[in-house]
CSV table of C-alpha atoms and ligand atoms in Angstrom, one decimal:
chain,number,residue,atom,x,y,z
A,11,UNK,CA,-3.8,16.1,23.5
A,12,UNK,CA,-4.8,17.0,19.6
A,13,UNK,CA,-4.3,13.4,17.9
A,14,UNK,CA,-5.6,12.7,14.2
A,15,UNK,CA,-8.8,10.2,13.1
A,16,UNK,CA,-9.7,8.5,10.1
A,17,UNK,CA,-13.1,10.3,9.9
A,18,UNK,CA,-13.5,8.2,6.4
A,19,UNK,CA,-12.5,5.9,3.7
A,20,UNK,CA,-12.4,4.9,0.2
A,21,UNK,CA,-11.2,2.8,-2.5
A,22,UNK,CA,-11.4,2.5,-5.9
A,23,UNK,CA,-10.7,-0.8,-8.2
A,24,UNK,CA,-10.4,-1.1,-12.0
A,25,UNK,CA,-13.2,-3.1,-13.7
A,26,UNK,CA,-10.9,-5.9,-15.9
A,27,UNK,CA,-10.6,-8.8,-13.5
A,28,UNK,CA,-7.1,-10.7,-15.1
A,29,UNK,CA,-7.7,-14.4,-13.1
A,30,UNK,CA,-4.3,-16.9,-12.8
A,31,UNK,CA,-6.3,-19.0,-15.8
A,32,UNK,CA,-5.9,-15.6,-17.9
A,33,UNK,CA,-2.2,-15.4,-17.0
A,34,UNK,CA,-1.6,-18.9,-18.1
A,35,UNK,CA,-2.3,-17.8,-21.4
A,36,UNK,CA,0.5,-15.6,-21.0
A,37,UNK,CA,3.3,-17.1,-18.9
A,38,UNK,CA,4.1,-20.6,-18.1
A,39,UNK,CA,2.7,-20.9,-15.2
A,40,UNK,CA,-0.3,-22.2,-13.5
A,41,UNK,CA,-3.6,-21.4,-11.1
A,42,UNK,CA,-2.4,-23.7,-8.4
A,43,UNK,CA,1.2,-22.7,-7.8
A,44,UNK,CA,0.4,-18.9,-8.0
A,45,UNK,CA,-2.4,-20.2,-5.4
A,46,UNK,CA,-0.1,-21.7,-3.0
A,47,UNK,CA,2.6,-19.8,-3.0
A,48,UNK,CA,1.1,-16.5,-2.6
A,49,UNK,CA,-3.1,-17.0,-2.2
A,50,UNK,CA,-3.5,-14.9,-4.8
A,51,UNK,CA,-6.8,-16.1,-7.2
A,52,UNK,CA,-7.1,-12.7,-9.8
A,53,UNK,CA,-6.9,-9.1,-9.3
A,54,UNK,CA,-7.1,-5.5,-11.4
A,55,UNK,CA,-5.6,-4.2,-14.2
A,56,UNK,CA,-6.3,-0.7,-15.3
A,57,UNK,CA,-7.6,-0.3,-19.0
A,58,UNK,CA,-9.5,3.3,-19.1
A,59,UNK,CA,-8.5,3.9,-15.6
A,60,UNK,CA,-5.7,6.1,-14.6
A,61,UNK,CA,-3.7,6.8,-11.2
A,62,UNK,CA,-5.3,10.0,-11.2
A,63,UNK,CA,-9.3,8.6,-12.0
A,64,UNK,CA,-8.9,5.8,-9.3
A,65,UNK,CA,-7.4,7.9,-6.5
A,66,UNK,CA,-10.1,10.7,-7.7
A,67,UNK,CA,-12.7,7.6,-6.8
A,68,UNK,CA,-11.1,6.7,-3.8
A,69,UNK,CA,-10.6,10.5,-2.6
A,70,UNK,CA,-14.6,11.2,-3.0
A,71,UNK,CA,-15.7,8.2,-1.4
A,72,UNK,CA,-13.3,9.3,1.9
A,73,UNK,CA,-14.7,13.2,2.1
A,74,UNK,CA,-18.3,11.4,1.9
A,75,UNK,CA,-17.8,9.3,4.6
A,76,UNK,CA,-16.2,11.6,6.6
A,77,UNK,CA,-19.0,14.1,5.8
A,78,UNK,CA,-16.0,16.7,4.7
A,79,UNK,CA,-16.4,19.4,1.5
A,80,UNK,CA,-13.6,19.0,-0.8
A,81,UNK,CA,-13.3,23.1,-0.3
A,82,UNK,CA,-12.2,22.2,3.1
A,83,UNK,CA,-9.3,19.7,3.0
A,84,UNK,CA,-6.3,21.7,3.5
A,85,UNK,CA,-3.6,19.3,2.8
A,86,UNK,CA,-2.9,16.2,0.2
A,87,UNK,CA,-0.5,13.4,0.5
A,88,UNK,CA,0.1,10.4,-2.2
A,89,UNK,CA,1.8,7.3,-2.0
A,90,UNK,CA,2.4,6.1,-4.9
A,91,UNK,CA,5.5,5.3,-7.5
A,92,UNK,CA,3.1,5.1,-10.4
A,93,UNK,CA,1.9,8.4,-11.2
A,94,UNK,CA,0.5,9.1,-14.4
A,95,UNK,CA,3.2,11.9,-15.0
A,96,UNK,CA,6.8,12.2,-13.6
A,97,UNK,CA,5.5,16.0,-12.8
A,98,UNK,CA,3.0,17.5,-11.6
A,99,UNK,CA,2.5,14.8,-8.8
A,100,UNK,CA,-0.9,13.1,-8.8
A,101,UNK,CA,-1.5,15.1,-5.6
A,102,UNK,CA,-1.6,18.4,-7.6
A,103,UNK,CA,-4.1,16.7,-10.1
A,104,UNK,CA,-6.3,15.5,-7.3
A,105,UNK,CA,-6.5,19.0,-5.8
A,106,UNK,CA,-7.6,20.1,-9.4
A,107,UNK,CA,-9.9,17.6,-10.1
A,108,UNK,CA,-11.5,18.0,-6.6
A,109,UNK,CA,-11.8,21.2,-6.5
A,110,UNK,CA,-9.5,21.5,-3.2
A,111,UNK,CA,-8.8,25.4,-2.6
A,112,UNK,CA,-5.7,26.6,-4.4
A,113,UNK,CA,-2.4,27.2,-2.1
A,114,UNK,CA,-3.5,23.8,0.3
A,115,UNK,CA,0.1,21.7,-0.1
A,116,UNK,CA,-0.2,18.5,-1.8
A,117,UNK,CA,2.7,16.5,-2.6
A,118,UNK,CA,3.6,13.0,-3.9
A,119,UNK,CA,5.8,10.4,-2.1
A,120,UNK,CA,7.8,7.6,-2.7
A,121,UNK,CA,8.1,4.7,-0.8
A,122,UNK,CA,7.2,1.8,-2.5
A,123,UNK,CA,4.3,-0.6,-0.6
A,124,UNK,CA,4.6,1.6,2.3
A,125,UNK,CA,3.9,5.1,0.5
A,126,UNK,CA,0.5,4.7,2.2
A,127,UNK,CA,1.5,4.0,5.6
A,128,UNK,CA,4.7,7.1,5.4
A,129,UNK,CA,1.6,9.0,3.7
A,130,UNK,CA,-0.2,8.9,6.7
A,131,UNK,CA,2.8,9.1,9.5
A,132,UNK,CA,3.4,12.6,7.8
A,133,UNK,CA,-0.6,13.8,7.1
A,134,UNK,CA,-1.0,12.4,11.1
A,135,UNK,CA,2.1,14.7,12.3
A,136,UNK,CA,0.6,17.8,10.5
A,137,UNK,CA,-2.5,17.4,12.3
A,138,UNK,CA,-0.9,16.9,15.7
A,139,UNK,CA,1.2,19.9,15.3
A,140,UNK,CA,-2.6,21.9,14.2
A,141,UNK,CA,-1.4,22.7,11.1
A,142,UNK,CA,-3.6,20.8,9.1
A,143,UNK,CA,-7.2,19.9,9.8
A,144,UNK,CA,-8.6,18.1,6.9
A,145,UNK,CA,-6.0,15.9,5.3
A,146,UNK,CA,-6.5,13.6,2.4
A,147,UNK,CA,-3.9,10.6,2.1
A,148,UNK,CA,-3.9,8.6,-0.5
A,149,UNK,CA,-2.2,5.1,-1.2
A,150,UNK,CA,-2.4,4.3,-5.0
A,151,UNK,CA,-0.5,2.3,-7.9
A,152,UNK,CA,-1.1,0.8,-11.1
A,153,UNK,CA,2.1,-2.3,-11.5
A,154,UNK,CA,0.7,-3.2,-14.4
A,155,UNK,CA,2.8,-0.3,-16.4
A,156,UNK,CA,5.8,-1.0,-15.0
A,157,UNK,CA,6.0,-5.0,-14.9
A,158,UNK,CA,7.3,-7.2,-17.6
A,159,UNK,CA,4.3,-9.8,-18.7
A,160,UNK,CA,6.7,-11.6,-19.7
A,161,UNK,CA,8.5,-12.6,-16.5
A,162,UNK,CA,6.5,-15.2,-14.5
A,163,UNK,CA,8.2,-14.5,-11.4
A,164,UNK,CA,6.6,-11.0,-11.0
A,165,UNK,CA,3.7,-11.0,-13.3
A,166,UNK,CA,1.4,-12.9,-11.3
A,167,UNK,CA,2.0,-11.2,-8.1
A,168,UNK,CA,0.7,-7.8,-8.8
A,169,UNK,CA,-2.6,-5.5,-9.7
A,170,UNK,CA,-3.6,-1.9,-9.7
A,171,UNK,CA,-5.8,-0.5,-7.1
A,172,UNK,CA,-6.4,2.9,-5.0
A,173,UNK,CA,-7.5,3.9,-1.7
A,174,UNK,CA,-7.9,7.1,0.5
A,175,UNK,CA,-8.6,8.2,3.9
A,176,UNK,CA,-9.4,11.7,5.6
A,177,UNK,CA,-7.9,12.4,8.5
A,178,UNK,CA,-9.0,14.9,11.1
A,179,UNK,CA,-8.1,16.0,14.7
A,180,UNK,CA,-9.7,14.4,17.9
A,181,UNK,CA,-9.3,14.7,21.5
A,182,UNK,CA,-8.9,11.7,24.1
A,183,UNK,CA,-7.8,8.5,23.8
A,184,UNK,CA,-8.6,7.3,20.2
A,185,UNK,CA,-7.5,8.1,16.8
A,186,UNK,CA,-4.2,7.4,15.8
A,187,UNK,CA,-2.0,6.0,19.0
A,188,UNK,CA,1.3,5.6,17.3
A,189,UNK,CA,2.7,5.8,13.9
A,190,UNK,CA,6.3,4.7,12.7
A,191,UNK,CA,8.0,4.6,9.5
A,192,UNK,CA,11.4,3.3,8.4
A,193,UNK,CA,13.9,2.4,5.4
A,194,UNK,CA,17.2,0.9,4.9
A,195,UNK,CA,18.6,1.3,1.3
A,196,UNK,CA,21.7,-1.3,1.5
A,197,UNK,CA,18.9,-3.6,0.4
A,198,UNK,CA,17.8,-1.5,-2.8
A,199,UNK,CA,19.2,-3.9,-5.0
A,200,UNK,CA,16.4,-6.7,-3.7
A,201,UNK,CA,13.8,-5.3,-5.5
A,202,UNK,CA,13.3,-2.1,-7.3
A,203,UNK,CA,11.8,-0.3,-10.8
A,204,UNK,CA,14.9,1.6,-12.7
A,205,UNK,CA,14.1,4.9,-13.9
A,206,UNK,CA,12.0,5.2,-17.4
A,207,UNK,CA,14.3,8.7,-17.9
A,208,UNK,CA,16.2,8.8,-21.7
A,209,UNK,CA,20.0,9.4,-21.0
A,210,UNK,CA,20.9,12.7,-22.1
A,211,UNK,CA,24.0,13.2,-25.3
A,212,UNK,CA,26.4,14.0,-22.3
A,213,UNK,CA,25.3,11.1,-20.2
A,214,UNK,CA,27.8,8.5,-19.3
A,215,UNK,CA,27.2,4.8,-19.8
A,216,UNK,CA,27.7,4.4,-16.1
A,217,UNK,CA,26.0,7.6,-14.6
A,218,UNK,CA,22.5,9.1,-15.6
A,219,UNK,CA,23.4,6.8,-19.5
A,220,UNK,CA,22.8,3.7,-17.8
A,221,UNK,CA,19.3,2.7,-19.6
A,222,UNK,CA,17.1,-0.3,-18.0
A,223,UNK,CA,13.6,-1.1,-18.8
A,224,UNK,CA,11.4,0.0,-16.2
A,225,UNK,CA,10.3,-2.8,-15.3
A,226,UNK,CA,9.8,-4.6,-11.2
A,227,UNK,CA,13.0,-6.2,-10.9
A,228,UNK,CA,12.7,-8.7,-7.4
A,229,UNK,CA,14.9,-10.9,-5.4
A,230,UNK,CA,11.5,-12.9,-4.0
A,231,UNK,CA,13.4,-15.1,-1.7
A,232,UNK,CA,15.4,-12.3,-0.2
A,233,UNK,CA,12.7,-10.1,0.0
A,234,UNK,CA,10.0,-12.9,1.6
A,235,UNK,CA,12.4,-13.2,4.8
A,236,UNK,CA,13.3,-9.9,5.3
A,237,UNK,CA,9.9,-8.8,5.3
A,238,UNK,CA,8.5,-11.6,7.8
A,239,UNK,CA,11.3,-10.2,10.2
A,240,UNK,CA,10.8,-6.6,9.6
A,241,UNK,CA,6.9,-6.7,9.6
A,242,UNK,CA,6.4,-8.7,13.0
A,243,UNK,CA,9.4,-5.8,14.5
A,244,UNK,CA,7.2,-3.1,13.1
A,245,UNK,CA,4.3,-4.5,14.8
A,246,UNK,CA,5.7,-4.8,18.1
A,247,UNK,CA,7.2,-1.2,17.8
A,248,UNK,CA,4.2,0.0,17.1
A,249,UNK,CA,1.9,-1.6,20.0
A,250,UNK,CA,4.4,-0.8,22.4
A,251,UNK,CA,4.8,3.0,21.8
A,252,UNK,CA,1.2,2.9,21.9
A,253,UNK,CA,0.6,0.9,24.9
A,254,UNK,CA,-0.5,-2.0,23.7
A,255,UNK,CA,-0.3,-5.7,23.8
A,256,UNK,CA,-0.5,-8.3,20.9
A,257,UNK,CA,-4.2,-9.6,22.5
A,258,UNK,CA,-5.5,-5.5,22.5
A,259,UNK,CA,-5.8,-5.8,18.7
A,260,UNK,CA,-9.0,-6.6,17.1
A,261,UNK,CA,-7.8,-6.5,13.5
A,262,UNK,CA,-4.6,-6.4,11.6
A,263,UNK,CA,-4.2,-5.2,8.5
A,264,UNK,CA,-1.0,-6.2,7.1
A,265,UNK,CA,0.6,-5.2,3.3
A,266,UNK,CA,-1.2,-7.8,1.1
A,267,UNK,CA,1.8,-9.1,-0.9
A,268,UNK,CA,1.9,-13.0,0.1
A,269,UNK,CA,-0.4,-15.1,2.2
A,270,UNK,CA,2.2,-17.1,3.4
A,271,UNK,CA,4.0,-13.8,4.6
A,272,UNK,CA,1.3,-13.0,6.4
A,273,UNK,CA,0.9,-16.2,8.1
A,274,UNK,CA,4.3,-16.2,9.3
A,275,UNK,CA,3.9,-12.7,11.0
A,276,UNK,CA,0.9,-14.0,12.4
A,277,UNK,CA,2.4,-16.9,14.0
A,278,UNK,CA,5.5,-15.2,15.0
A,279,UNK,CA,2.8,-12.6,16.5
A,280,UNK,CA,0.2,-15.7,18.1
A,281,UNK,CA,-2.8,-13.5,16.7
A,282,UNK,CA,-5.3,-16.0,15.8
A,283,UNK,CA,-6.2,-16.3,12.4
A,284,UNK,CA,-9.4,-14.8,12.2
A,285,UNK,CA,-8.0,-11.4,13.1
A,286,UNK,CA,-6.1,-10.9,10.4
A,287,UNK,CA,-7.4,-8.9,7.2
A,288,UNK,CA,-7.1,-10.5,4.0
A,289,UNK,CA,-8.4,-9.9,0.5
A,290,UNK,CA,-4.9,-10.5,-1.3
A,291,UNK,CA,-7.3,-13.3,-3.3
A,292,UNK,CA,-9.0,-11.0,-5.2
A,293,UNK,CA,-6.7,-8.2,-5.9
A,294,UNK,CA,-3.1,-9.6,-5.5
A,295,UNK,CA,-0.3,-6.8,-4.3
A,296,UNK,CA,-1.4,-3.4,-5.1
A,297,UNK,CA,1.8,-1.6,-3.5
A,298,UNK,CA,0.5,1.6,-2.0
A,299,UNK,CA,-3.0,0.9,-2.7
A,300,UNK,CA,-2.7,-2.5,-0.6
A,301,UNK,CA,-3.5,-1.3,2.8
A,302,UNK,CA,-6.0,1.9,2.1
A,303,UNK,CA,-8.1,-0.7,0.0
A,304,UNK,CA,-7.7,-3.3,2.7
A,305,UNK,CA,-9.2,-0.3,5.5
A,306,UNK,CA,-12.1,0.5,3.4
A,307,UNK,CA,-13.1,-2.9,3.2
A,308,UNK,CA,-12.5,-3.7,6.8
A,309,UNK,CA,-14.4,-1.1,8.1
A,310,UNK,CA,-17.2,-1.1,5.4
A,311,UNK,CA,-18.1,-4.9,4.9
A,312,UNK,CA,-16.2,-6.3,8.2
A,313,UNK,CA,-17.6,-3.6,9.3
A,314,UNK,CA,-15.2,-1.9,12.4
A,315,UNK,CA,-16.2,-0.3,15.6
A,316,UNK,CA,-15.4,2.2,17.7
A,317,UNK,CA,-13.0,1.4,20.5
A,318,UNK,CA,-11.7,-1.5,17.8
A,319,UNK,CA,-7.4,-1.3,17.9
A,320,UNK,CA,-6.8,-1.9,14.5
A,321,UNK,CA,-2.7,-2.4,13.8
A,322,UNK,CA,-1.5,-1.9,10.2
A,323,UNK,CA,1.9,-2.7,8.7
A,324,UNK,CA,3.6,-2.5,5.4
A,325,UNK,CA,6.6,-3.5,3.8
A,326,UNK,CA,8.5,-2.4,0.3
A,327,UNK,CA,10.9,-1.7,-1.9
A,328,UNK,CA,13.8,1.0,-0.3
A,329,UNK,CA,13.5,-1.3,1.5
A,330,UNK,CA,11.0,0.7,3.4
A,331,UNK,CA,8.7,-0.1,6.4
A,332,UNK,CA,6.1,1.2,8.5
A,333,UNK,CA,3.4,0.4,11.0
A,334,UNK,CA,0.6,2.0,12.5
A,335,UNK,CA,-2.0,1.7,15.9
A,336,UNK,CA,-5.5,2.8,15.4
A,337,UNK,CA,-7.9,2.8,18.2
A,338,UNK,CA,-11.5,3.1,16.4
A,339,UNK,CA,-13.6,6.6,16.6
B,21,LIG,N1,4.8,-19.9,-11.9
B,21,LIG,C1,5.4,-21.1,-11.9
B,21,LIG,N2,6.7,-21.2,-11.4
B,21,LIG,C2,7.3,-20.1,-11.0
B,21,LIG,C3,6.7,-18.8,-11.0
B,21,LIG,C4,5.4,-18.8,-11.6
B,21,LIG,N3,4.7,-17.6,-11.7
B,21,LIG,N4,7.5,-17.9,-10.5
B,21,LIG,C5,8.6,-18.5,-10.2
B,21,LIG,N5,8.5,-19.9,-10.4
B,21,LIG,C6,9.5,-20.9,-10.2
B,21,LIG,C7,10.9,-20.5,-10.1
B,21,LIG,O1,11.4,-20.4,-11.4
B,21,LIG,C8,11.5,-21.5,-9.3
B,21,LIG,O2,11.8,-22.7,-10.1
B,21,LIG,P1,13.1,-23.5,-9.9
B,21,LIG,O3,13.0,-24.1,-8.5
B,21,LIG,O4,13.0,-24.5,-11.0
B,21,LIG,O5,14.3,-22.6,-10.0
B,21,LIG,C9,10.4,-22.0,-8.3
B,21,LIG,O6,9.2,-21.5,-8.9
B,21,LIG,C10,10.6,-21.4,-6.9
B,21,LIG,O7,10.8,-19.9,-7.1
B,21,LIG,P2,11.0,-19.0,-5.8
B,21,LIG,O8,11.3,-17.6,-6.3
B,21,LIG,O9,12.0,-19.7,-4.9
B,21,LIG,O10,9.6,-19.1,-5.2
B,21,LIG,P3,9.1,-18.6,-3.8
B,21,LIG,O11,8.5,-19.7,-3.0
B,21,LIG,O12,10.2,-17.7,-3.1
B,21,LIG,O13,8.0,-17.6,-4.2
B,21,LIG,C11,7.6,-15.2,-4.4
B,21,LIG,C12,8.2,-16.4,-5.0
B,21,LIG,C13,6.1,-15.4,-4.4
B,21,LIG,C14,7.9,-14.0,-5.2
B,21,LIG,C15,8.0,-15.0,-2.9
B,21,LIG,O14,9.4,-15.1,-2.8
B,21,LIG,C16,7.6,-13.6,-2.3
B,21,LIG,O15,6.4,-13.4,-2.0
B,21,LIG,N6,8.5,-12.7,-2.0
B,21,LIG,C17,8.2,-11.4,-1.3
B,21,LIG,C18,7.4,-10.5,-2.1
B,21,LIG,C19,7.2,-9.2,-1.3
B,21,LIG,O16,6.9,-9.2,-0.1
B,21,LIG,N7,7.6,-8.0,-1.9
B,21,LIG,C20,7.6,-6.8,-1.1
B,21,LIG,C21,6.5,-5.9,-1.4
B,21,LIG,S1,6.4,-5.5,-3.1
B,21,LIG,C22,6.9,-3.8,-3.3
B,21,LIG,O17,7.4,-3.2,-2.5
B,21,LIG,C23,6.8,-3.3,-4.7
């Protein structure tokens, strides 16, 4: 049975650390309860980096340490709801900027915090079916052009960040077991980024006229216990199709958008503490680039071996979920 494998990862970060002192300056609001209510300490904000340079980073790091030539990845995916340019998709200016043979597919994809995770579901079902062998999925986006500094409440929960894996096929009993990814849009309203589009002269104030800033628009409290519910489901669903039990998994690597999320999964789940991924401290909630960055990390500095089940999970705006389980190659 052909499965896929993350032969390598990558991650890029920009250089301007913004800390919760810096934002104090900004907002009213302060170090400790931007601490406590979401662990987060600083994280990145682009200056001279795009979407495009940091997914570029990201991207070349992945091919080296999966040993593959940008001439021979024949597929591209991006999550991402940031992209540099409504069209072409970042994908396309990746391929470019790579050097990836022209005619391989790449596309963009929207899915808010999850567009890495439904990145992968898809790049991992094109590789089962042996139509692709060398796919490059990448999670990336920059909040900090679409969120209002202005407003406290969404300000300090965010950075910018990319990160990228390359996925080939394996035989046997490793790569990636199961894969899973879901939405419900009755919820849109909780948390969403209207459109930056200018209404046309024959737009209507309540059609294609109606004109918001594009700003991240959030109903926290809504959002925070939907996403406990829906993340510890999407766990389970995804250990079971694959197999698995809760004690099987080694590390979990869940969206990074609030510690106290996370530690309500994790209790719901009994994993013990220690096997849980975080690094929301230093870069806050980087959407799509949350969980590629978190990977690279992992299995750089944690570091990850083979036979390791590694069970990731991510939750967003769509609302949109979607979990993966990794055994280790
Ligand atoms: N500094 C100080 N006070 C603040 C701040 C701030 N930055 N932000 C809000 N407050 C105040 C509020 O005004 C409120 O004051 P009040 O009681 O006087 O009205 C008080 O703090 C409590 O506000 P809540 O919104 O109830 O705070 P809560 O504990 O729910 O935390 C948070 C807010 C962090 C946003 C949390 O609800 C959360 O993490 N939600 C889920 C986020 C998430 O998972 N998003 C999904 C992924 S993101 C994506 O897809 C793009």
């Amino acid at each position: 049975m052909i499965r896929s494998k993350i032969a390598g990862t990558g991650s890029a970060l920009p250089e301007k650390i913004l800390t919760n002192h810096d934002l104090e300056k900004l907002v009213d609001t302060s170090d400790e309860w931007v601490k406590t209510r979401t662990g987060i300490a600083e994280r990145r904000i682009a200056v001279s980096e795009s979407t495009l340079s940091l997914s570029v980073k990201a991207s070349r790091k992945a091919l080296k340490a999966a040993g593959i030539s940008a001439k021979d990845v024949d597929l591209i995916i991006v999550g991402t709801v940031t992209p540099d340019m409504v069209f072409p998709s970042t994908a396309c200016f990746i391929q470019a900027e790579l050097g990836v043979k022209p005619g391989v597919p790449a596309l963009d994809l929207s899915a808010a915090c999850s567009g890495f995770l439904y990145a992968l579901d898809i790049a991992d079902k094109y590789i089962r079916s042996g139509i692709a062998k060398n796919a490059l999925v990448v999670g990336v986006d920059l909040f900090s052009r679409i969120i209002d500094w202005k407003d406290r409440s969404t300000c300090v929960l965010f950075g910018d960040g990319a990160g990228a894996v390359l996925l080939t096929p394996t035989k046997g009993k490793s790569g990636i077991l199961s894969s899973h990814i879901h939405s419900d849009g009755n919820h849109w309203k909780s948390l969403y980024t209207p459109g930056a589009l200018e209404p046309s002269p024959f737009s209507s104030e309540t059609g294609s006229g109606s004109y918001e800033k594009p700003f991240v628009t959030m109903a926290g409290n809504e959002t925070f216990k939907l996403a406990v519910k829906t993340i510890s489901n999407a766990c389970i669903e995804a250990l079971e199709s694959a197999g698995l039990s809760k004690e099987d998994v080694t590390l979990l690597i869940p969206h990074q958008a609030n510690t106290r999320i996370i530690k309500a999964v994790r209790q719901r789940l009994k994993i013990p503490e220690e096997k849980v991924f975080l690094n929301i401290q230093k870069y806050g909630n980087t959407s799509a680039g949350s969980i590629p960055i978190a990977l690279d990390e992992a299995v750089r500095n944690h570091p990850v071996k083979r036979g390791d089940v590694l069970l990731l999970v991510a939750f967003g705006g769509g609302f949109t979920w979607a979990s993966a389980a990794i055994r280790w190659t």
